[in-house]
Amino acid sequence: MVIAKITGGRGYRIALNKDTSGHALDGTSSWISGILIAYAGYTGSSLTALLLFFLLYQGFI
């Protein structure tokens, strides 16, 4: 939803399931926004994992 807002789109709904799957319904203003939104989840979760491993290695966690 954050990337949708940044690119001028709109976030409508997020659904999270008990099996840790889920989906989001958003509206985009252009095709490039749709591509950025599609990859943001995978990229964001990977960057978060790298950040947590870095903080663990540095002794902050």
Short mmCIF file of C-alpha atoms in Angstrom, two decimals:
data_model
loop_
_atom_site.label_atom_id
_atom_site.label_comp_id
_atom_site.label_asym_id
_atom_site.label_seq_id
_atom_site.Cartn_x
_atom_site.Cartn_y
_atom_site.Cartn_z
CA MET A 1 0.00 0.00 0.00
CA VAL A 2 2.90 2.34 0.66
CA ILE A 3 4.21 2.03 -2.90
CA ALA A 4 0.69 2.53 -4.25
CA LYS A 5 0.43 5.81 -2.34
CA ILE A 6 3.91 6.93 -3.40
CA THR A 7 3.20 6.28 -7.09
CA GLY A 8 -0.16 8.05 -7.01
CA GLY A 9 -2.36 4.96 -6.73
CA ARG A 10 -4.84 3.99 -4.08
CA GLY A 11 -4.99 1.05 -1.68
CA TYR A 12 -8.42 -0.43 -1.10
CA ARG A 13 -8.10 -3.60 0.96
CA ILE A 14 -5.58 -6.03 2.48
CA ALA A 15 -6.56 -9.61 3.30
CA LEU A 16 -4.30 -11.85 5.42
CA ASN A 17 -5.10 -15.53 5.80
CA LYS A 18 -4.32 -17.93 8.66
CA ASP A 19 -1.81 -19.80 6.47
CA THR A 20 0.26 -16.56 6.15
CA SER A 21 -0.87 -15.96 2.57
CA GLY A 22 -2.77 -12.88 1.56
CA HIS A 23 -3.54 -10.33 -1.11
CA ALA A 24 -4.03 -6.61 -1.53
CA LEU A 25 -6.46 -4.74 -3.74
CA ASP A 26 -5.10 -1.50 -5.10
CA GLY A 27 -5.67 0.90 -7.96
CA THR A 28 -2.79 2.22 -10.01
CA SER A 29 -2.48 5.28 -12.20
CA SER A 30 -0.12 3.76 -14.79
CA TRP A 31 1.37 0.48 -15.91
CA ILE A 32 4.74 1.30 -14.36
CA SER A 33 3.03 1.80 -10.99
CA GLY A 34 1.55 -1.68 -11.31
CA ILE A 35 4.99 -3.17 -11.92
CA LEU A 36 6.50 -1.34 -8.94
CA ILE A 37 3.66 -2.47 -6.69
CA ALA A 38 3.94 -6.07 -7.89
CA TYR A 39 7.63 -6.29 -7.00
CA ALA A 40 7.55 -4.16 -3.85
CA GLY A 41 6.39 -7.00 -1.59
CA TYR A 42 9.17 -9.39 -2.55
CA THR A 43 11.83 -6.68 -2.54
CA GLY A 44 10.63 -5.17 0.73
CA SER A 45 10.59 -8.49 2.57
CA SER A 46 14.06 -9.39 1.27
CA LEU A 47 15.48 -6.02 2.31
CA THR A 48 13.88 -6.34 5.73
CA ALA A 49 15.47 -9.77 6.21
CA LEU A 50 18.87 -8.41 5.18
CA LEU A 51 18.51 -5.49 7.58
CA LEU A 52 17.60 -7.82 10.45
CA PHE A 53 20.57 -10.10 9.73
CA PHE A 54 22.86 -7.06 9.60
CA LEU A 55 21.54 -5.78 12.92
CA LEU A 56 21.97 -9.25 14.42
CA TYR A 57 25.56 -9.43 13.13
CA GLN A 58 26.33 -5.98 14.57
CA GLY A 59 24.95 -7.01 17.96
CA PHE A 60 21.96 -4.66 18.06
CA ILE A 61 19.48 -7.53 18.38
#
